[in-house]
Short mmCIF file of C-alpha atoms and ligand atoms in Angstrom, two decimals:
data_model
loop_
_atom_site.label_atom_id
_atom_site.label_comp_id
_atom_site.label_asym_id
_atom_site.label_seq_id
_atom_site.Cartn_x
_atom_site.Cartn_y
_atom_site.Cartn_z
CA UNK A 1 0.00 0.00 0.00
CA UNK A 2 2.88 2.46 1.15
CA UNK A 3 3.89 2.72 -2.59
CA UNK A 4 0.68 4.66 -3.53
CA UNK A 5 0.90 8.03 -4.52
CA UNK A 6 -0.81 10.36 -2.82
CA UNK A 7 -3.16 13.06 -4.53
CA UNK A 8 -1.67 15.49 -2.95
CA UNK A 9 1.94 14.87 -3.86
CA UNK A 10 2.08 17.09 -6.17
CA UNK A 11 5.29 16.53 -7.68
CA UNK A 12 4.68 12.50 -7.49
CA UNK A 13 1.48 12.82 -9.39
CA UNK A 14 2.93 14.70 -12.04
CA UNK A 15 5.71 12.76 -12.50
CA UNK A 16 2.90 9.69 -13.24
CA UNK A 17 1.09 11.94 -15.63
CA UNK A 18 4.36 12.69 -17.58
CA UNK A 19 5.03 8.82 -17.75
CA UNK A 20 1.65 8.44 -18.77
CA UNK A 21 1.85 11.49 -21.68
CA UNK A 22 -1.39 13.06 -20.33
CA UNK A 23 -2.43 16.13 -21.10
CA UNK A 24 -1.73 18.51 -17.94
CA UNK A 25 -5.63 20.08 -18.40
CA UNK A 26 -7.09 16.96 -17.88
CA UNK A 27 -5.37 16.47 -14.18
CA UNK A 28 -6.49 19.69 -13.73
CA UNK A 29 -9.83 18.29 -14.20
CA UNK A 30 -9.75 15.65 -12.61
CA UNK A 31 -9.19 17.88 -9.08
CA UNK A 32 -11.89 19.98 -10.03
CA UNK A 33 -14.19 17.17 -10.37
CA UNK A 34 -12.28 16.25 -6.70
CA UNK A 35 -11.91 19.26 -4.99
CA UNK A 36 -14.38 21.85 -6.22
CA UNK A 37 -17.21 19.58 -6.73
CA UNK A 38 -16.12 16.86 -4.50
CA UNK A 39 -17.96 14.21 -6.83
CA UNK A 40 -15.64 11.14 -5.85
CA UNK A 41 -12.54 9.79 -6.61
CA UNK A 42 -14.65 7.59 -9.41
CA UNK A 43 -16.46 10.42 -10.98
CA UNK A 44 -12.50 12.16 -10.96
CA UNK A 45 -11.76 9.55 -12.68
CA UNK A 46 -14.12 9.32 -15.85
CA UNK A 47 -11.88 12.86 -16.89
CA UNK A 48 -8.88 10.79 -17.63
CA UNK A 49 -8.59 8.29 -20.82
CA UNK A 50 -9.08 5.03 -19.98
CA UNK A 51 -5.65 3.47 -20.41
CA UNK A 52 -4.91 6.12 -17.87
CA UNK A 53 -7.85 6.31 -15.56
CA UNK A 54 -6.91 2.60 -14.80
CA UNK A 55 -3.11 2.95 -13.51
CA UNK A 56 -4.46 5.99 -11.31
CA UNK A 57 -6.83 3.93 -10.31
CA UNK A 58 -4.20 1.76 -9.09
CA UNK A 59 -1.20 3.87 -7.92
CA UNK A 60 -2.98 7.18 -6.56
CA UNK A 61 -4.64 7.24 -3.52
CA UNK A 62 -7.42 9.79 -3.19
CA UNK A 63 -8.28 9.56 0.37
CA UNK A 64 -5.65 9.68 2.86
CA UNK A 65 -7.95 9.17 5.74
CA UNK A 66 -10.23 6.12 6.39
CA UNK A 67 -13.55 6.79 7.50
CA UNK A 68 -14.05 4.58 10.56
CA UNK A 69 -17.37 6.32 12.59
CA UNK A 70 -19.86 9.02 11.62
CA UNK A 71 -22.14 10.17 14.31
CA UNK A 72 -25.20 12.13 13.70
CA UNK A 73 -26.97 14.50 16.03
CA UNK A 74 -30.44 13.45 17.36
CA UNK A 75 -31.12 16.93 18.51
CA UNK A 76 -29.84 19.13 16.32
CA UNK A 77 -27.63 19.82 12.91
CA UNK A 78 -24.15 18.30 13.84
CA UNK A 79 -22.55 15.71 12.49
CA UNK A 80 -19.30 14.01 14.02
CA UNK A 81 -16.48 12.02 11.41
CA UNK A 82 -14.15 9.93 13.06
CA UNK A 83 -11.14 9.05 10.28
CA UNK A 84 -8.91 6.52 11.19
CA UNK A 85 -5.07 7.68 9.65
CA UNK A 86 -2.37 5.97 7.90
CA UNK A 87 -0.37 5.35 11.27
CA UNK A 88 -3.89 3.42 12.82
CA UNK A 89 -4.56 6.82 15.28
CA UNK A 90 -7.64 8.99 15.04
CA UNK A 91 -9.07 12.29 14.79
CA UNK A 92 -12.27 13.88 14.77
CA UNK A 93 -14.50 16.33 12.34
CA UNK A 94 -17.33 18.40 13.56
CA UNK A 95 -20.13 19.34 10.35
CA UNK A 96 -22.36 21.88 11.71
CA UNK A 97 -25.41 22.61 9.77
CA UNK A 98 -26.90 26.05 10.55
CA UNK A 99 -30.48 26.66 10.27
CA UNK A 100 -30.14 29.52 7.53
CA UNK A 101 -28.69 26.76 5.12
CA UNK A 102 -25.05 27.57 5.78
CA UNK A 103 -22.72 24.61 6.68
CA UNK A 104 -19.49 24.98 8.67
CA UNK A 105 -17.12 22.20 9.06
CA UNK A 106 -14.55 21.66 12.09
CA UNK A 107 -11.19 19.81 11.05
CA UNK A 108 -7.99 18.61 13.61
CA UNK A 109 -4.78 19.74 12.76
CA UNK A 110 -2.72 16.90 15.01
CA UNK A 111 -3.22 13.49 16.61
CA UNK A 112 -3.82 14.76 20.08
CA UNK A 113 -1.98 18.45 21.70
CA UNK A 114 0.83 19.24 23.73
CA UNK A 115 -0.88 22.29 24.85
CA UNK A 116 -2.22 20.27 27.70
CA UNK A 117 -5.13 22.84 28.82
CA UNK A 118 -7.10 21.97 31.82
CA UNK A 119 -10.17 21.66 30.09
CA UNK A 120 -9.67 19.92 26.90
CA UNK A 121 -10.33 16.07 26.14
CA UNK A 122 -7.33 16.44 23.48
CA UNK A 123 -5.06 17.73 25.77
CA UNK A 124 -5.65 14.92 28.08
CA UNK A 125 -4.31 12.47 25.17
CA UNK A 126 -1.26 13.89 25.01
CA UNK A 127 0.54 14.68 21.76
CA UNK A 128 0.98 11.86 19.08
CA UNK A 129 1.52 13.49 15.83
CA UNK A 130 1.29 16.24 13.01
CA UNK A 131 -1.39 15.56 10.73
CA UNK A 132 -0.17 16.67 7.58
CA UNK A 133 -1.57 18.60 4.53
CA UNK A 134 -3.20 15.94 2.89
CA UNK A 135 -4.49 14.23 5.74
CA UNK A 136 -6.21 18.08 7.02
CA UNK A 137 -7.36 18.58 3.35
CA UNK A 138 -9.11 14.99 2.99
CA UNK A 139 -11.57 15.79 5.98
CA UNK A 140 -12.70 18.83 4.01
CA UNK A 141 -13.38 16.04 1.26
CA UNK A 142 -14.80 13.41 2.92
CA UNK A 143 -17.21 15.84 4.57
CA UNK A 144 -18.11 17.53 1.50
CA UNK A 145 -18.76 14.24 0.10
CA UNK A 146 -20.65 13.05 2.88
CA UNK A 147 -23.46 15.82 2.66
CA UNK A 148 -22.97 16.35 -1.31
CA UNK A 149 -26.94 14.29 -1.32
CA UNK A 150 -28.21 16.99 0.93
CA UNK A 151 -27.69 19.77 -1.51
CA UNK A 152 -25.06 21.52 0.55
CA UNK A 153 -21.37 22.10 0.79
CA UNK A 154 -19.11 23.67 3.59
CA UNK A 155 -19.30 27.08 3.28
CA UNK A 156 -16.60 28.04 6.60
CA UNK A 157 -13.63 25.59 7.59
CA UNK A 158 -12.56 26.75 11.26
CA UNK A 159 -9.26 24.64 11.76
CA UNK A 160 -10.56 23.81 16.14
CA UNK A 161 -10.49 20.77 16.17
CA UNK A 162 -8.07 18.21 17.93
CA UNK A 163 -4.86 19.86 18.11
CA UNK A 164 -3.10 23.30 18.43
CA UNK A 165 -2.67 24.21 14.45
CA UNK A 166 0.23 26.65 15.43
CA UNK A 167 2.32 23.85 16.20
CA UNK A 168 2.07 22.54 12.79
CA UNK A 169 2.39 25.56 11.37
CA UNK A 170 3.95 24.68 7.63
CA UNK A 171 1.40 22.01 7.14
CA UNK A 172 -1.42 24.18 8.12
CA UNK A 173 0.25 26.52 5.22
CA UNK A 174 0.17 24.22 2.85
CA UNK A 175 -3.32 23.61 3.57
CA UNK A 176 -4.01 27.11 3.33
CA UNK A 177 -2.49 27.38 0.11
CA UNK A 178 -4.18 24.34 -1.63
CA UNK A 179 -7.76 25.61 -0.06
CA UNK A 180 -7.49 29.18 -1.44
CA UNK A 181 -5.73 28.54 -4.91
CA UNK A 182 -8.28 28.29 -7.61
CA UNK A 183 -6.17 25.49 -8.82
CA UNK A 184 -6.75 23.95 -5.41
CA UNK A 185 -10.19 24.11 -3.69
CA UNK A 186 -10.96 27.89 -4.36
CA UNK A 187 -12.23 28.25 -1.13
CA UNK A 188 -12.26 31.70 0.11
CA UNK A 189 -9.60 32.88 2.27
CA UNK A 190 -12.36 34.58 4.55
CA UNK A 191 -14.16 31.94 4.84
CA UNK A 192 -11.14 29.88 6.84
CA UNK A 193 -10.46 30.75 10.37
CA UNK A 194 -7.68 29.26 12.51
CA UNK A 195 -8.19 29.17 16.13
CA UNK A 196 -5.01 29.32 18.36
CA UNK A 197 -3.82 28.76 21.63
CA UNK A 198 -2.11 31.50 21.70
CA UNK A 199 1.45 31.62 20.21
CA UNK A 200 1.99 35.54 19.40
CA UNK A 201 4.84 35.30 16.70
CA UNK A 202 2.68 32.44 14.62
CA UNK A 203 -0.38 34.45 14.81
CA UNK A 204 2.01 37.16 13.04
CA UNK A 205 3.32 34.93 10.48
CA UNK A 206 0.07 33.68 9.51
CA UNK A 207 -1.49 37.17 9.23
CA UNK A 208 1.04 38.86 7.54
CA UNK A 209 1.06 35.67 4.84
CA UNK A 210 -2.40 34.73 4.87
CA UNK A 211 -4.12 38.80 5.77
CA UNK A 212 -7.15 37.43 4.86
CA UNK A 213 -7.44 34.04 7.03
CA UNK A 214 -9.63 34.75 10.16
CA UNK A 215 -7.75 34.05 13.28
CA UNK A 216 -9.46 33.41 17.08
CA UNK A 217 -7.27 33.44 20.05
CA UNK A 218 -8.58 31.03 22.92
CA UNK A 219 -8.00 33.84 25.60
CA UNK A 220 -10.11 32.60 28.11
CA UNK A 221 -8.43 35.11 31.35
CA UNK A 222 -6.65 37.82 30.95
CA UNK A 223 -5.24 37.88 34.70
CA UNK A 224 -1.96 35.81 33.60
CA UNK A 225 -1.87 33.61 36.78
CA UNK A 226 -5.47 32.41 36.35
CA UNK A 227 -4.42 31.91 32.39
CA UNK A 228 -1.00 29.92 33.45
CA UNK A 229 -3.64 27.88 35.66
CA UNK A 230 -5.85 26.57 32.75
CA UNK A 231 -3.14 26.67 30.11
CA UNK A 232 0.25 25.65 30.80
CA UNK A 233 1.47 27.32 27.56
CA UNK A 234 0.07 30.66 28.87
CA UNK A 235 3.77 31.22 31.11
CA UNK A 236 5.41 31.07 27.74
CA UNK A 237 3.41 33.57 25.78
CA UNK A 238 1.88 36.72 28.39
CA UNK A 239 -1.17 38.25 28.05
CA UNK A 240 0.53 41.40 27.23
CA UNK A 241 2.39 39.75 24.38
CA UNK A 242 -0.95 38.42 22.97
CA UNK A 243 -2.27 42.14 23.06
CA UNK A 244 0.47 43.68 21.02
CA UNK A 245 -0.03 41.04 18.50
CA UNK A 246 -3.59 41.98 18.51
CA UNK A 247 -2.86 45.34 18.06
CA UNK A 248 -0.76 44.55 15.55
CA UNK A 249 -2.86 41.92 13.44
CA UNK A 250 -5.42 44.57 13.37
CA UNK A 251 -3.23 46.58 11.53
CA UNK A 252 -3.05 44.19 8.92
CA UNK A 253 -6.09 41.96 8.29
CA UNK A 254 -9.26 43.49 7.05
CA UNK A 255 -11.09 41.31 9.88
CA UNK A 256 -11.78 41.41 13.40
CA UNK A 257 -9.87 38.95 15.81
CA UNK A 258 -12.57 36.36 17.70
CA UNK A 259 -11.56 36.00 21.34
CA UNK A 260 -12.64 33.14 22.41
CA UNK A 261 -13.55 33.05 26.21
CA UNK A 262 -14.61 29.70 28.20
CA UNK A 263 -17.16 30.89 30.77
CA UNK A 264 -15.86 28.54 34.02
CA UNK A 265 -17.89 29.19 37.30
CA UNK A 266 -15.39 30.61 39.88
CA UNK A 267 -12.53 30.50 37.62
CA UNK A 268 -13.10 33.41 34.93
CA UNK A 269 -16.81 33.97 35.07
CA UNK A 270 -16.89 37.15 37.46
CA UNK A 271 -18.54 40.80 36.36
CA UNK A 272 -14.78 41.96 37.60
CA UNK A 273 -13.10 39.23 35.27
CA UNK A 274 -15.55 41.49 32.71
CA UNK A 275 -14.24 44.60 33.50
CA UNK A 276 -10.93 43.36 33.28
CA UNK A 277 -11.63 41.77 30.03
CA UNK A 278 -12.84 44.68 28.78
CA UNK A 279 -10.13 46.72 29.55
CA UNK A 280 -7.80 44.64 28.18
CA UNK A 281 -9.70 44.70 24.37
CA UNK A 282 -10.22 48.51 24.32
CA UNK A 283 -10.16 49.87 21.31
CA UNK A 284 -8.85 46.74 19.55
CA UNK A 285 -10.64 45.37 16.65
CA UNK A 286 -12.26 41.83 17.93
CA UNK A 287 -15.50 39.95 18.75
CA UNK A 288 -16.01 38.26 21.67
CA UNK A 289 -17.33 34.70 21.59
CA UNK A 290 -17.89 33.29 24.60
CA UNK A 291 -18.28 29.46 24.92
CA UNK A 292 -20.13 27.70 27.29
CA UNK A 293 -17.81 24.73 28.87
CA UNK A 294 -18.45 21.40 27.97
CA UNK A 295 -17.62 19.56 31.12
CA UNK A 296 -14.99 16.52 30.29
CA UNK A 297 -13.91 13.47 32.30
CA UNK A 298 -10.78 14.54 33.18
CA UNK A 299 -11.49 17.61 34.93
CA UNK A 300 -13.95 17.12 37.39
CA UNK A 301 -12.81 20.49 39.40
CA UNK A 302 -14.45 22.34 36.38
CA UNK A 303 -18.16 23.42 36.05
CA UNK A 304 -19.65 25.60 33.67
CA UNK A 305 -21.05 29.14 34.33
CA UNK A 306 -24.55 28.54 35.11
CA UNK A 307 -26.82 30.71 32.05
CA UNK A 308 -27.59 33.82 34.35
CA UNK A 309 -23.73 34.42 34.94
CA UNK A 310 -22.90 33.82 31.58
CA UNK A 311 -25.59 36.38 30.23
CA UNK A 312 -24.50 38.69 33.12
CA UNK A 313 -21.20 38.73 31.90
CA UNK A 314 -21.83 39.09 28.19
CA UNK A 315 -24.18 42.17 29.21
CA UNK A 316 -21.14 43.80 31.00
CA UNK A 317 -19.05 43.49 27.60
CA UNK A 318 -21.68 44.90 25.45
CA UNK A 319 -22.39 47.50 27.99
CA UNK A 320 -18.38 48.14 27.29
CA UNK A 321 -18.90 48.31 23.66
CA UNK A 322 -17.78 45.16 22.81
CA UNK A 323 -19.30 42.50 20.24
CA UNK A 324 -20.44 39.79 22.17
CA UNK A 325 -22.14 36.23 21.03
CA UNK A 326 -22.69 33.41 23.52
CA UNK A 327 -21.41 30.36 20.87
CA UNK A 328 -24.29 28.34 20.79
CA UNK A 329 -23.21 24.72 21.73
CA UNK A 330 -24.06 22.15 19.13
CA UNK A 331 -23.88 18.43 18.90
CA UNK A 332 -23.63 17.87 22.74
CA UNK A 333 -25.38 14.39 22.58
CA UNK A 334 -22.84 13.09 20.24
CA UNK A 335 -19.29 14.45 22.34
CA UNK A 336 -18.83 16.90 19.85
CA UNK A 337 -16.71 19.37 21.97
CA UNK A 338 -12.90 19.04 21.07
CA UNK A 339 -11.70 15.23 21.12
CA UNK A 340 -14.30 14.04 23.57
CA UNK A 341 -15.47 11.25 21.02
CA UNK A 342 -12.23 10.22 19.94
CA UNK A 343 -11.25 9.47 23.88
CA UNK A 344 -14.80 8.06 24.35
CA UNK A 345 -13.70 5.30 21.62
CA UNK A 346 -10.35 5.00 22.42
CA UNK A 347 -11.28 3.88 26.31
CA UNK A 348 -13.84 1.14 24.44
CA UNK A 349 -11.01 -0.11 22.13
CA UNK A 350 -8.71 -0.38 25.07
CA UNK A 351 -11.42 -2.20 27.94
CA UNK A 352 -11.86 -4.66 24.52
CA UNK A 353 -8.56 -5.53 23.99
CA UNK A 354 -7.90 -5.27 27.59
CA UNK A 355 -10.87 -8.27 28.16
N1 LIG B 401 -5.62 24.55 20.01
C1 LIG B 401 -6.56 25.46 19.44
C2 LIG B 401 -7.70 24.80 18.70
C3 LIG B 401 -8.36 23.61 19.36
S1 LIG B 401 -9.40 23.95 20.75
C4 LIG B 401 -7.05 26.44 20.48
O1 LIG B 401 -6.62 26.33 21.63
O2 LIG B 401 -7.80 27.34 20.15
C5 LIG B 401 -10.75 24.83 20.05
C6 LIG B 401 -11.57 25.63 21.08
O3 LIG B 401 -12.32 24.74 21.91
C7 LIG B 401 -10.69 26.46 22.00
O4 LIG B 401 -11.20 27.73 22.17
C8 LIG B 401 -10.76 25.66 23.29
O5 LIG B 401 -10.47 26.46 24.38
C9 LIG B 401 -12.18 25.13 23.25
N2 LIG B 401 -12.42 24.00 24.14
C10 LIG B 401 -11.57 23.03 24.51
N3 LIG B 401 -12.14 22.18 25.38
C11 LIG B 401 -13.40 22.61 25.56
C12 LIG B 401 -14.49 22.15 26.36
N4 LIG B 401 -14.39 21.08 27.14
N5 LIG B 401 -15.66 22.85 26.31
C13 LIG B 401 -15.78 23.93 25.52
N6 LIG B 401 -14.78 24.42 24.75
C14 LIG B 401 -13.60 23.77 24.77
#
C-alpha cells in the first residue's frame, strides 16, 4: 500500500502523468471534479482516458484518511467524522449545519496536543503526531462528500479541532495554500479561520502571509496567573504579548480577531473578570465569543457558568462596547466538543482488547 501516490503529492502525481503522456488540463480536471465539486474519486476519474484512468486507479490514492465512525446529532444539525489515519490513530471532524442553510465544518490539525489545557479532552491524550496537509485537506473532502446528497457544501472551515494548528504551522500553510488557490479548492480565504492557543509570533506569520485568514485566540483570562492555571502554555506567551499582537494583526487583516472566552464558574466567570476583560480589548478590533464549557472526564474540578452568569457577563461586555455572542453549543449528545469522542472510543477499544 505504502507505494501509492498520494493526490496530494504534487510533484509525485505529475511525475505519473508525464510517464503516462497526459495532457496537464485533464489532471487539472480531474481535481476539479475532486476538490471543487467533490464528486468522488470515481467520478475524478471518468476525466482521464481510460488506459490512464486505470493505472491511477491503481497507484494514486485519493483519500488519505479512512472513515471509521460518523455520528449524527439526534437533537440538532451536527454531524461528528471519526477518520482513522495511515499510522492506525484517530481524529475527529465536527459538520455543523446552521439553520439559515449555511454549513461549517470543524477539522484537527494533530493526533492529540501538547498544549495540555485543563479543560480539553485532546489535551488529556497527550501529543501523538502532526497531521499533515493531505491528511487536514481529505476531511474537508470526505465531509463535502458526505453531505454532497443533501444539496449543501461547507461554506466556513474553522481549523478547532483536535490539536493546536500553530504547532504545525507549515502544514497548516500548505493547507491554506491548496484551499485558497483556484487550482486547489478555491475556497475563500475569509471563509477559513484558525483558532489558536495562543502563540503571538505564529499568529504574526500567519497574518502577515495569509491577511485574509480569520484568526481566534482562545484567551479565556486575561489575569496571567489564572491563564497559566488553565493553560500551561500561557507562562510562555503573556497576556501582554498576545495584546500587542492583537494590536498589531489589526493593523493588517481586514477582519476582526474572535476571542474566544470559556465561561468557568469561579474560575473566569466574574462581572470583575468582565471589567478586566474589557479593559484589556479597548479599542482593539475583535468579537467576543464566549463558549459555554463542555464539562470533560478529566477535569472534574471544572463546572460551567450557570446561564444567568454567563448572560451577566456578556451584558457587561456589550455594555463596554464590545461584540459579544454566547457560541451556541451544538452536537452535545454526540461528544462533539474538542476530542471528547475520539477518547470516548479509544477507552472502548482499550477495555476490549484489555478483556
Ligand atoms: N488549540 C486550538 C484549537 C483547538 S481547541 C485552540 O486552543 O484554540 C478549540 C476551542 O475549543 C478552543 O477555544 C478551546 O479552548 C475550546 N475547548 C476546549 N475544550 C473545551 C471544552 N471542554 N468545552 C468547551 N470548549 C472547549
Amino acid at each position: 500500500m505504502s507505494d501509492l501516490i498520494s493526490l496530494y503529492n504534487t510533484n509525485a502525481v505529475d511525475a505519473l502523468r508525464r510517464e503516462l503522456a497526459l495532457d496537464p488540463h485533464l489532471v487539472h480536471r480531474l481535481r476539479t471534479v475532486f476538490w471543487k465539486k467533490f464528486a468522488g474519486s470515481e467520478a475524478a476519474l471518468e476525466e482521464l482516458p481510460l488506459h490512464a484512468r486505470e493505472v491511477f486507479a491503481e497507484r494514486v490514492q485519493f483519500h488519505p484518511l479512512e472513515l471509521d465512525v460518523r455520528r449524527d446529532s439526534a437533537e440538532d444539525g451536527a454531524t461528528k467524522l471519526v477518520f482513522r489515519t495511515a499510522a492506525d490513530q484517530r481524529i475527529e471532524s465536527v459538520l455543523l449545519r446552521a439553520g439559515t442553510g449555511r454549513t461549517a465544518l470543524c477539522i484537527s490539525s494533530q493526533v492529540g496536543c501538547a498544549a495540555n489545557c485543563d479543560f480539553c479532552a485532546t489535551g488529556k491524550m497527550g501529543f501523538f503526531a502532526n497531521l499533515n496537509a493531505g491528511e487536514m485537506l481529505d476531511q474537508v473532502v470526505q465531509a463535502n462528500e458526505q453531505i454532497r446528497g443533501e444539496d449543501r457544501t461547507v461554506r466556513n472551515i474553522v481549523l478547532m479541532g483536535m490539536g493546536e494548528p500553530f504547532h504545525n504551522e507549515e502544514n497548516v500553510y500548505e493547507v491554506l495554500d491548496t484551499l485558497t488557490a483556484g487550482r486547489g479548492f478555491n475556497h475563500p480565504a475569509s471563509r477559513i479561520l484558525i483558532s489558536t492557543v495562543g502563540i503571538p509570533e505564529a499568529m504574526l506569520r500567519c497574518g502577515r502571509r495569509y491577511p485574509s485568514v480569520n484568526l481566534a485566540l482562545s484567551l479565556h483570562s486575561v489575569r496571567q496567573e489564572v491563564r497559566e492555571r488553565i493553560i500551561p502554555l500561557a507562562k510562555k506567551h503573556p497576556v501582554d504579548e498576545l495584546r500587542q499582537a492583537i494590536v498589531e494583526l489589526n493593523a493588517i487583516q481586514p477582519a476582526t480577531v474572535m476571542i474566544e472566552y470559556l465561561m468557568l464558574a469561579g474560575v473566569n466567570d466574574s462581572l470583575e473578570d468582565a471589567a478586566e476583560l474589557a479593559g484589556y480589548l479597548e479599542s482593539l478590533r475583535v468579537h467576543v465569543n464566549l463558549i459555554p464549557y463542555n464539562p470533560i472526564e478529566g477535569a472534574p474540578q471544572l463546572e460551567s457558568s450557570p446561564r444567568e452568569v454567563r448572560d451577566a457577563f456578556a451584558d457587561h461586555l456589550k455594555a463596554a462596547g464590545l461584540t459579544t455572542t454566547i457560541r451556541y453549543s451544538m452536537g452535545a449528545d454526540i461528544e462533539a466538543a474538542c476530542g471528547q469522542l475520539v477518547q470516548q472510543l479509544e477507552r472502548k477499544r482499550k477495555a476490549q482488547t484489555a478483556r
